[in-house]
Coordinates of C-alpha atoms in Angstrom, one line a residue:
M639 CA 26.5 -14.2 -21.2
G640 CA 22.8 -13.8 -22.0
F641 CA 23.5 -10.2 -23.4
S642 CA 25.9 -7.7 -25.3
M643 CA 26.9 -4.6 -24.9
Q644 CA 29.7 -2.1 -26.6
S645 CA 32.1 -2.3 -24.7
E646 CA 36.1 -1.3 -24.8
T647 CA 37.7 -4.6 -23.1
Q648 CA 41.3 -5.2 -21.8
S649 CA 42.9 -8.9 -21.6
P650 CA 41.9 -10.3 -18.1
S651 CA 45.8 -10.7 -17.4
S652 CA 45.9 -7.0 -17.6
N653 CA 43.3 -5.2 -14.4
S654 CA 41.1 -5.9 -17.1
Q655 CA 37.8 -3.4 -16.7
I656 CA 35.0 -3.6 -18.8
V657 CA 33.4 -0.5 -20.5
S658 CA 30.2 0.3 -20.9
N659 CA 29.0 3.7 -23.8
E660 CA 26.1 3.6 -22.8
P661 CA 25.1 4.6 -19.2
I662 CA 23.6 2.2 -16.7
L663 CA 20.1 3.3 -16.3
G664 CA 17.5 2.6 -13.2
G665 CA 13.6 2.9 -11.8
H666 CA 10.4 1.1 -12.4
A667 CA 8.8 1.4 -15.7
L668 CA 6.2 4.2 -16.5
R669 CA 2.7 3.8 -14.3
R670 CA 0.1 2.3 -16.9
K671 CA -2.7 4.6 -17.9
S672 CA -6.0 4.2 -16.6
H673 CA -9.1 6.4 -15.0
A674 CA -9.0 8.8 -12.4
V675 CA -11.2 7.2 -9.8
H676 CA -11.7 9.9 -7.3
V677 CA -13.2 8.8 -3.7
R678 CA -14.6 11.6 -1.4
W679 CA -15.3 12.2 2.3
G680 CA -15.8 16.0 2.8
G681 CA -13.8 17.9 2.0
Q682 CA -11.5 14.8 1.7
L683 CA -10.4 14.2 -1.8
V684 CA -8.4 10.1 -2.4
T685 CA -7.8 9.9 -6.3
I686 CA -6.8 6.0 -7.1
G687 CA -5.2 6.0 -11.0
G688 CA -4.5 8.8 -13.0
D689 CA -1.7 10.2 -12.7
A690 CA -2.2 10.2 -8.4
P691 CA 0.5 8.0 -6.2
V692 CA 0.0 4.3 -5.5
R693 CA -2.5 4.3 -2.8
V694 CA -2.1 2.6 0.7
Q695 CA -5.5 1.3 2.4
S696 CA -6.5 -1.1 4.8
M697 CA -9.2 -2.9 6.2
T698 CA -10.8 -2.9 9.7
N699 CA -11.0 -6.5 12.3
T700 CA -13.8 -5.1 14.5
D701 CA -17.6 -5.6 14.4
T702 CA -18.8 -3.0 12.8
A703 CA -21.7 -3.0 14.8
D704 CA -19.9 -2.2 17.1
A705 CA -19.4 1.9 16.4
I706 CA -17.1 3.3 18.9
G707 CA -14.6 0.5 18.4
T708 CA -14.8 0.3 15.2
A709 CA -14.4 4.1 15.0
I710 CA -11.0 4.3 17.3
Q711 CA -9.6 1.0 15.1
I712 CA -10.0 3.4 12.0
K713 CA -8.5 5.9 13.6
E714 CA -5.7 3.9 14.3
L715 CA -5.2 2.9 10.5
A716 CA -6.0 7.1 9.6
Q717 CA -3.2 8.3 11.4
A718 CA -0.9 5.1 10.5
G719 CA -1.0 6.6 6.9
S720 CA -4.4 4.1 5.6
E721 CA -5.7 6.5 2.7
L722 CA -9.1 4.6 2.6
V723 CA -10.2 2.4 5.1
R724 CA -12.4 -0.2 4.2
I725 CA -15.3 -1.8 7.1
T726 CA -17.9 -5.1 6.9
V727 CA -20.9 -4.4 6.1
N728 CA -22.4 -7.7 6.7
T729 CA -25.8 -7.4 8.4
P730 CA -28.4 -4.9 9.1
E731 CA -26.7 -4.3 12.6
A732 CA -23.3 -3.5 10.8
A733 CA -25.3 -1.8 8.0
A734 CA -27.3 0.5 10.8
A735 CA -23.6 1.3 12.4
V736 CA -22.0 2.5 9.6
P737 CA -23.7 6.2 10.0
H738 CA -22.4 6.1 14.0
V739 CA -18.8 4.6 12.6
R740 CA -19.2 8.3 10.1
D741 CA -20.4 10.9 12.5
Q742 CA -17.9 9.5 15.2
L743 CA -14.9 10.0 13.0
D744 CA -16.0 13.5 11.6
R745 CA -16.6 14.2 15.2
M746 CA -12.7 13.5 15.8
G747 CA -11.5 14.9 12.8
V748 CA -10.6 12.1 10.8
M749 CA -11.9 12.4 7.3
V750 CA -10.3 8.9 5.7
P751 CA -13.6 7.4 3.0
L752 CA -14.6 4.4 4.4
V753 CA -15.0 1.3 2.0
G754 CA -17.9 -0.9 2.8
D755 CA -17.5 -4.8 2.4
F756 CA -20.4 -6.0 0.5
H757 CA -21.3 -10.0 0.1
Y758 CA -24.2 -12.4 0.0
N759 CA -27.1 -9.7 1.1
G760 CA -25.4 -6.2 -0.1
H761 CA -28.0 -5.7 -2.4
L762 CA -30.8 -5.6 0.4
L763 CA -28.3 -3.7 3.0
L764 CA -27.9 -0.9 0.2
R765 CA -31.5 -0.5 -0.1
D766 CA -32.8 -0.9 3.2
H767 CA -30.1 1.5 4.9
P768 CA -30.0 4.7 2.7
A769 CA -27.8 6.6 5.5
C770 CA -25.2 3.5 5.2
A771 CA -25.4 3.7 1.3
E772 CA -24.7 7.4 1.8
A773 CA -22.2 7.2 4.6
L774 CA -19.4 5.2 2.6
S775 CA -17.4 6.9 0.1
K776 CA -17.0 3.4 -1.8
Y777 CA -18.8 0.4 -2.9
R778 CA -16.6 -3.1 -2.9
I779 CA -18.1 -6.0 -4.4
N780 CA -17.6 -9.3 -5.4
P781 CA -19.1 -10.5 -8.6
G782 CA -19.1 -14.1 -7.2
N783 CA -20.9 -13.6 -4.0
V784 CA -23.3 -11.3 -5.3
G785 CA -26.1 -14.6 -5.9
Q786 CA -26.8 -18.0 -7.5
G787 CA -28.8 -19.1 -11.0
A788 CA -31.2 -16.1 -12.2
K789 CA -31.0 -14.1 -9.3
R790 CA -27.1 -13.0 -9.4
D791 CA -27.9 -10.6 -12.3
T792 CA -30.6 -8.7 -10.9
Q793 CA -28.9 -8.4 -7.5
Y794 CA -25.4 -7.5 -9.0
A795 CA -27.2 -4.7 -10.8
Q796 CA -29.7 -3.3 -7.6
M797 CA -25.6 -2.8 -6.2
I798 CA -24.4 -1.2 -9.1
E799 CA -27.9 0.9 -9.0
A800 CA -27.3 1.9 -5.7
A801 CA -23.6 3.2 -6.3
I802 CA -24.6 5.6 -9.3
K803 CA -27.6 7.2 -6.7
Y804 CA -25.6 7.8 -4.5
D805 CA -22.5 8.8 -7.1
K806 CA -19.8 6.1 -5.2
P807 CA -17.4 4.7 -7.0
V808 CA -17.3 0.5 -6.6
R809 CA -14.1 -1.4 -6.3
I810 CA -15.3 -5.2 -8.2
G811 CA -13.2 -7.8 -6.7
V812 CA -12.4 -10.7 -7.8
N813 CA -11.3 -13.6 -5.5
W814 CA -10.5 -16.7 -6.4
G815 CA -11.9 -18.5 -3.8
S816 CA -15.3 -17.3 -4.6
L817 CA -14.9 -17.6 -8.4
D818 CA -18.1 -17.1 -10.0
Q819 CA -19.0 -21.6 -10.2
D820 CA -20.8 -21.0 -13.2
L821 CA -18.6 -19.0 -15.5
L822 CA -15.4 -21.8 -14.0
A823 CA -18.0 -24.6 -15.1
R824 CA -18.2 -23.1 -18.4
M825 CA -14.7 -22.2 -19.5
M826 CA -13.5 -25.8 -18.3
D827 CA -15.4 -27.0 -20.8
E828 CA -15.2 -25.0 -23.6
N829 CA -11.4 -26.0 -22.9
A830 CA -12.1 -29.1 -22.6
A831 CA -12.9 -29.0 -26.8
R832 CA -9.8 -27.2 -27.7
S833 CA -7.8 -29.5 -29.9
V834 CA -4.9 -28.5 -27.3
P835 CA -6.3 -27.8 -23.9
W836 CA -5.1 -25.2 -21.3
E837 CA -3.6 -26.7 -18.5
S838 CA -6.6 -25.5 -15.4
Q839 CA -4.2 -22.8 -13.6
S840 CA -4.4 -21.4 -16.8
V841 CA -8.0 -21.3 -17.2
M842 CA -8.6 -20.2 -13.3
Y843 CA -6.6 -17.3 -14.6
E844 CA -8.8 -16.8 -17.3
A845 CA -11.7 -17.0 -15.3
L846 CA -10.5 -14.2 -13.3
I847 CA -10.1 -12.2 -15.5
Q848 CA -13.0 -12.7 -17.5
S849 CA -15.4 -12.4 -14.5
A850 CA -13.3 -9.0 -13.5
I851 CA -13.8 -7.6 -16.8
G852 CA -17.0 -8.3 -17.8
S853 CA -18.7 -7.6 -14.3
A854 CA -16.9 -4.5 -14.7
E855 CA -18.1 -3.2 -18.3
R856 CA -22.0 -4.9 -17.4
A857 CA -21.4 -2.0 -14.5
V858 CA -20.6 0.6 -17.6
E859 CA -24.2 -1.0 -19.6
L860 CA -25.8 -0.2 -15.9
G861 CA -24.4 3.4 -16.2
L862 CA -21.8 3.7 -13.8
G863 CA -18.4 5.5 -14.9
R864 CA -15.7 4.2 -15.9
D865 CA -13.7 6.2 -13.6
K866 CA -16.3 4.6 -10.4
I867 CA -14.5 1.4 -11.5
I868 CA -11.3 -0.6 -9.8
L869 CA -10.7 -3.5 -10.1
S870 CA -8.8 -6.4 -8.0
C871 CA -8.3 -10.4 -9.1
K872 CA -7.4 -11.5 -5.2
V873 CA -5.1 -14.6 -5.3
S874 CA -3.0 -16.1 -2.6
G875 CA 0.2 -17.3 -4.6
V876 CA 2.7 -14.6 -5.6
Q877 CA 3.7 -16.0 -8.9
D878 CA -0.3 -16.3 -9.6
L879 CA -0.7 -12.6 -8.3
I880 CA 1.8 -11.8 -11.0
A881 CA 0.5 -13.6 -14.3
V882 CA -3.1 -12.5 -13.4
Y883 CA -2.8 -9.1 -13.0
Q884 CA -0.1 -8.6 -15.9
Q885 CA -2.7 -9.6 -18.4
L886 CA -5.3 -7.9 -17.0
A887 CA -3.7 -5.0 -17.3
K888 CA -2.8 -5.5 -20.5
R889 CA -6.5 -5.6 -21.3
C890 CA -8.5 -3.1 -19.2
D891 CA -7.8 0.7 -19.1
F892 CA -9.4 0.6 -15.2
A893 CA -7.8 1.2 -11.8
L894 CA -6.8 -1.5 -10.3
H895 CA -5.9 -2.7 -6.4
L896 CA -2.8 -4.7 -5.4
G897 CA -2.6 -6.5 -2.8
L898 CA -2.4 -10.9 -2.2
T899 CA -5.5 -12.5 -0.7
E900 CA -4.4 -14.2 2.6
A901 CA -0.6 -13.1 2.4
G902 CA -0.1 -15.3 5.9
M903 CA 1.5 -13.3 9.6
G904 CA 4.3 -12.5 10.5
S905 CA 7.8 -12.8 7.4
K906 CA 5.7 -15.1 5.2
G907 CA 2.7 -12.3 4.8
I908 CA 5.5 -9.5 4.7
V909 CA 8.1 -11.6 2.3
A910 CA 4.8 -12.5 -0.3
S911 CA 3.3 -9.3 -0.8
T912 CA 6.4 -7.5 -1.0
A913 CA 8.1 -10.4 -3.6
A914 CA 4.1 -10.1 -5.2
L915 CA 3.9 -6.6 -5.7
S916 CA 7.1 -5.1 -6.1
V917 CA 7.1 -7.2 -9.6
L918 CA 3.8 -5.4 -10.5
L919 CA 5.1 -2.0 -9.2
Q920 CA 8.0 -2.2 -10.9
Q921 CA 6.2 -2.9 -14.1
G922 CA 3.9 0.1 -13.5
I923 CA 0.8 -1.7 -12.8
G924 CA -0.5 -1.2 -9.6
D925 CA -3.1 2.3 -8.6
T926 CA -3.4 1.1 -5.0
I927 CA -2.4 -1.8 -2.4
R928 CA -3.2 -3.7 0.9
I929 CA -1.4 -5.7 2.1
S930 CA -3.1 -8.5 4.0
L931 CA -1.4 -9.3 6.7
T932 CA -3.0 -12.1 9.7
P933 CA -1.7 -10.0 12.9
E934 CA 0.3 -11.4 16.0
P935 CA -1.8 -11.9 18.6
G936 CA -2.6 -8.9 20.0
A937 CA -0.3 -6.8 17.7
S938 CA -1.9 -3.2 16.2
R939 CA -3.1 -3.7 12.3
T940 CA -1.7 -0.5 11.5
G941 CA 1.5 -3.7 10.7
E942 CA 0.1 -3.9 7.3
V943 CA 0.2 0.1 6.8
V944 CA 3.8 0.3 7.7
V945 CA 4.6 -3.0 5.4
G946 CA 2.6 -0.8 2.5
Q947 CA 4.0 2.5 2.8
E948 CA 7.5 0.7 3.1
I949 CA 7.1 -0.7 -0.3
L950 CA 6.4 1.7 -1.9
Q951 CA 8.9 4.0 -0.2
T952 CA 12.0 1.7 -0.4
M953 CA 10.6 1.4 -4.0
G954 CA 11.0 5.0 -4.2
L955 CA 7.2 5.8 -5.7
R956 CA 6.5 7.7 -2.7
S957 CA 8.1 9.2 0.7
F958 CA 5.9 8.5 3.7
T959 CA 8.0 9.3 7.2
P960 CA 11.7 9.5 7.1
M961 CA 13.4 6.3 7.2
V962 CA 16.3 4.8 9.5
I963 CA 19.3 3.9 7.7
A964 CA 21.1 0.5 10.2
C965 CA 24.3 -2.1 10.2
P966 CA 23.0 -5.2 10.5
G967 CA 26.2 -5.3 13.1
C968 CA 29.0 -7.4 12.8
G969 CA 32.2 -9.3 15.0
R970 CA 33.2 -5.4 15.9
T971 CA 30.1 -3.8 16.5
T972 CA 30.0 -5.1 20.7
S973 CA 27.3 -3.2 22.1
T974 CA 23.8 -3.2 20.8
L975 CA 23.4 0.7 21.6
F976 CA 23.4 1.0 17.6
Q977 CA 20.6 -1.5 17.4
E978 CA 18.5 0.0 20.4
L979 CA 19.1 4.0 18.8
A980 CA 18.2 2.9 15.4
S981 CA 14.5 1.5 16.6
Q982 CA 14.5 4.7 19.1
I983 CA 14.5 7.1 16.3
Q984 CA 13.0 5.2 13.9
G985 CA 10.1 4.8 16.4
Y986 CA 10.3 8.3 17.1
L987 CA 9.6 9.5 13.6
R988 CA 6.7 7.0 13.1
A989 CA 5.6 8.3 16.3
Q990 CA 5.6 12.1 14.8
M991 CA 4.4 12.0 11.7
P992 CA 1.3 12.7 12.7
L993 CA 2.3 16.1 14.1
W994 CA 5.1 16.8 11.4
R995 CA 3.3 16.1 8.3
D996 CA 1.4 19.2 7.9
E997 CA 4.2 21.4 10.5
F998 CA 7.3 20.5 8.2
P999 CA 6.0 19.5 4.6
G1000 CA 8.8 16.8 3.0
V1001 CA 10.6 15.6 6.0
E1002 CA 8.7 12.5 4.9
T1003 CA 12.0 12.2 2.4
M1004 CA 14.9 12.2 5.1
N1005 CA 16.9 10.0 5.7
V1006 CA 18.4 9.6 9.3
A1007 CA 21.8 6.8 9.4
V1008 CA 22.3 5.0 12.6
M1009 CA 25.6 3.0 12.2
G1010 CA 27.8 0.7 15.0
C1011 CA 31.4 0.9 13.7
I1012 CA 34.2 3.2 11.6
V1013 CA 34.1 0.9 9.1
N1014 CA 31.2 2.5 6.9
G1015 CA 29.7 4.4 9.5
P1016 CA 31.1 8.2 8.5
G1017 CA 30.9 7.0 5.1
E1018 CA 27.1 6.3 5.5
S1019 CA 26.4 9.1 8.1
K1020 CA 27.2 11.8 5.2
H1021 CA 24.7 10.5 2.9
A1022 CA 22.2 10.7 5.2
N1023 CA 20.5 13.9 6.5
I1024 CA 21.6 12.9 9.5
G1025 CA 23.5 10.7 10.1
I1026 CA 25.7 8.9 14.2
S1027 CA 28.5 6.3 13.9
L1028 CA 28.4 4.7 17.1
P1029 CA 31.8 3.3 18.5
G1030 CA 32.4 0.0 17.6
S1031 CA 34.9 -3.3 19.0
G1032 CA 38.1 -1.2 20.1
E1033 CA 37.1 1.8 19.2
N1034 CA 37.4 5.0 20.8
P1035 CA 33.8 5.9 23.0
A1036 CA 32.8 8.4 20.9
A1037 CA 30.2 9.5 18.1
P1038 CA 30.7 11.6 15.5
V1039 CA 27.7 13.3 14.0
F1040 CA 26.5 14.1 10.4
I1041 CA 24.4 16.7 9.2
D1042 CA 23.7 17.7 5.6
G1043 CA 27.6 16.0 4.7
E1044 CA 29.5 18.0 7.3
K1045 CA 30.7 16.4 11.2
V1046 CA 29.3 18.9 12.9
K1047 CA 29.8 17.3 16.7
T1048 CA 31.0 14.6 18.5
L1049 CA 28.0 12.7 20.7
R1050 CA 30.1 11.1 24.6
G1051 CA 29.0 9.9 27.3
E1052 CA 26.0 7.9 29.1
R1053 CA 22.9 10.0 27.0
I1054 CA 24.1 9.5 23.4
A1055 CA 21.0 8.7 22.3
E1056 CA 18.6 11.6 24.2
E1057 CA 20.8 13.8 22.5
F1058 CA 20.8 12.3 19.1
Q1059 CA 16.8 12.1 19.3
Q1060 CA 17.3 16.1 20.3
I1061 CA 19.4 17.2 17.3
V1062 CA 17.1 15.6 14.9
S1063 CA 13.7 16.8 16.6
D1064 CA 15.7 20.6 15.7
Y1065 CA 17.1 19.5 12.4
V1066 CA 13.3 18.9 11.3
A1067 CA 12.3 22.3 13.0
R1068 CA 14.9 24.0 11.2
K1069 CA 15.1 22.2 8.1
Y1070 CA 11.4 21.7 7.0
G1071 CA 9.3 24.3 9.1
K1072 CA 7.0 25.5 6.6
A1073 CA 8.9 29.6 7.0
E1074 CA 12.2 27.6 6.4
V1075 CA 10.8 25.9 3.3
A1076 CA 8.9 29.3 1.8
A1077 CA 12.5 30.8 2.1
Q1078 CA 14.0 28.2 0.0

């Protein structure tokens, strides 16, 4: 074996046991220390880094010049739990629409901070549209897309100066699809002169990190506070992202934004994002995340928010919505009722959260078990806040319900789903109502 431990052993022939003298410990690493960055709009404050929880954010895919359509999608994302929403600001028409988007959101009571995504002409848009610069809560700048040659430094400086003028934080987001080619060429030449050259992949990693940190330090020289800067180095490969961020985390104390760029569609994008981000988050690296999923045709953009939340919640880093524990089914579970009920309850809980979030504090930590037969059903149900064990093959047509570990009733008949949902709703009001919480 690749490890050793102090233990007491018996011979294998006598029902051996290996008993450690030390407790088995779990949990993620302590969060990496970083500057706390405050992103504000009105009375809404979202802190990224420092002691703040890891934040979930997303981005619209609407034409920002369509102020109403953009505001509607932002509202959907915010209601799903996106704590910041990024919008594209790529044309004068889009920049002119940003204040109207903000006004529309404010009238709807949606105070989520907006992040402006700038490329190529951002220095001009921020200069020519001061209302846009003011309405945004944060800017995103890609150092590889701010200009070519001698213009690069000037145009980058103009964008940083706008952030200072309007007191806005900035994400300096390097992307390996648009890396500063002058920097990369210089580093390739330097590498070729080494006695033992690095592999080209290592040079690419170093170029990403140097571009991000160098751009951040230049912003500091221009007068932007370290507590106004978030860094990202976006790549599309899982192992690449892990390698880059492990080094980036060691070499700076800026807050870090995590996410695979162009993660993909469906299960591929979800699995790749989860694999990459979970490793880094487990190591205490990352202050805000975005899951860059390609939506299925006609699907809601909110799917990426749900995935981001579920990564953090299943890792025990945050709680966003009550979670449903459900068995996968087997030959004992001949009915599809447990699948339908699990899906119905999970959808109901998520749909209620915009209302429950303020009315029932703590409800996001609740667990609900929906099990399909008697094998693990009662045990799992007792471990959850509320659980139901539905009848499997050959079992009596009865569904025992458990609340806080105790069996409280048995449901029968055609309305099990409706009755169980009402039990869940009543429990939430009783357990997490503000009067009840205050009494506790």
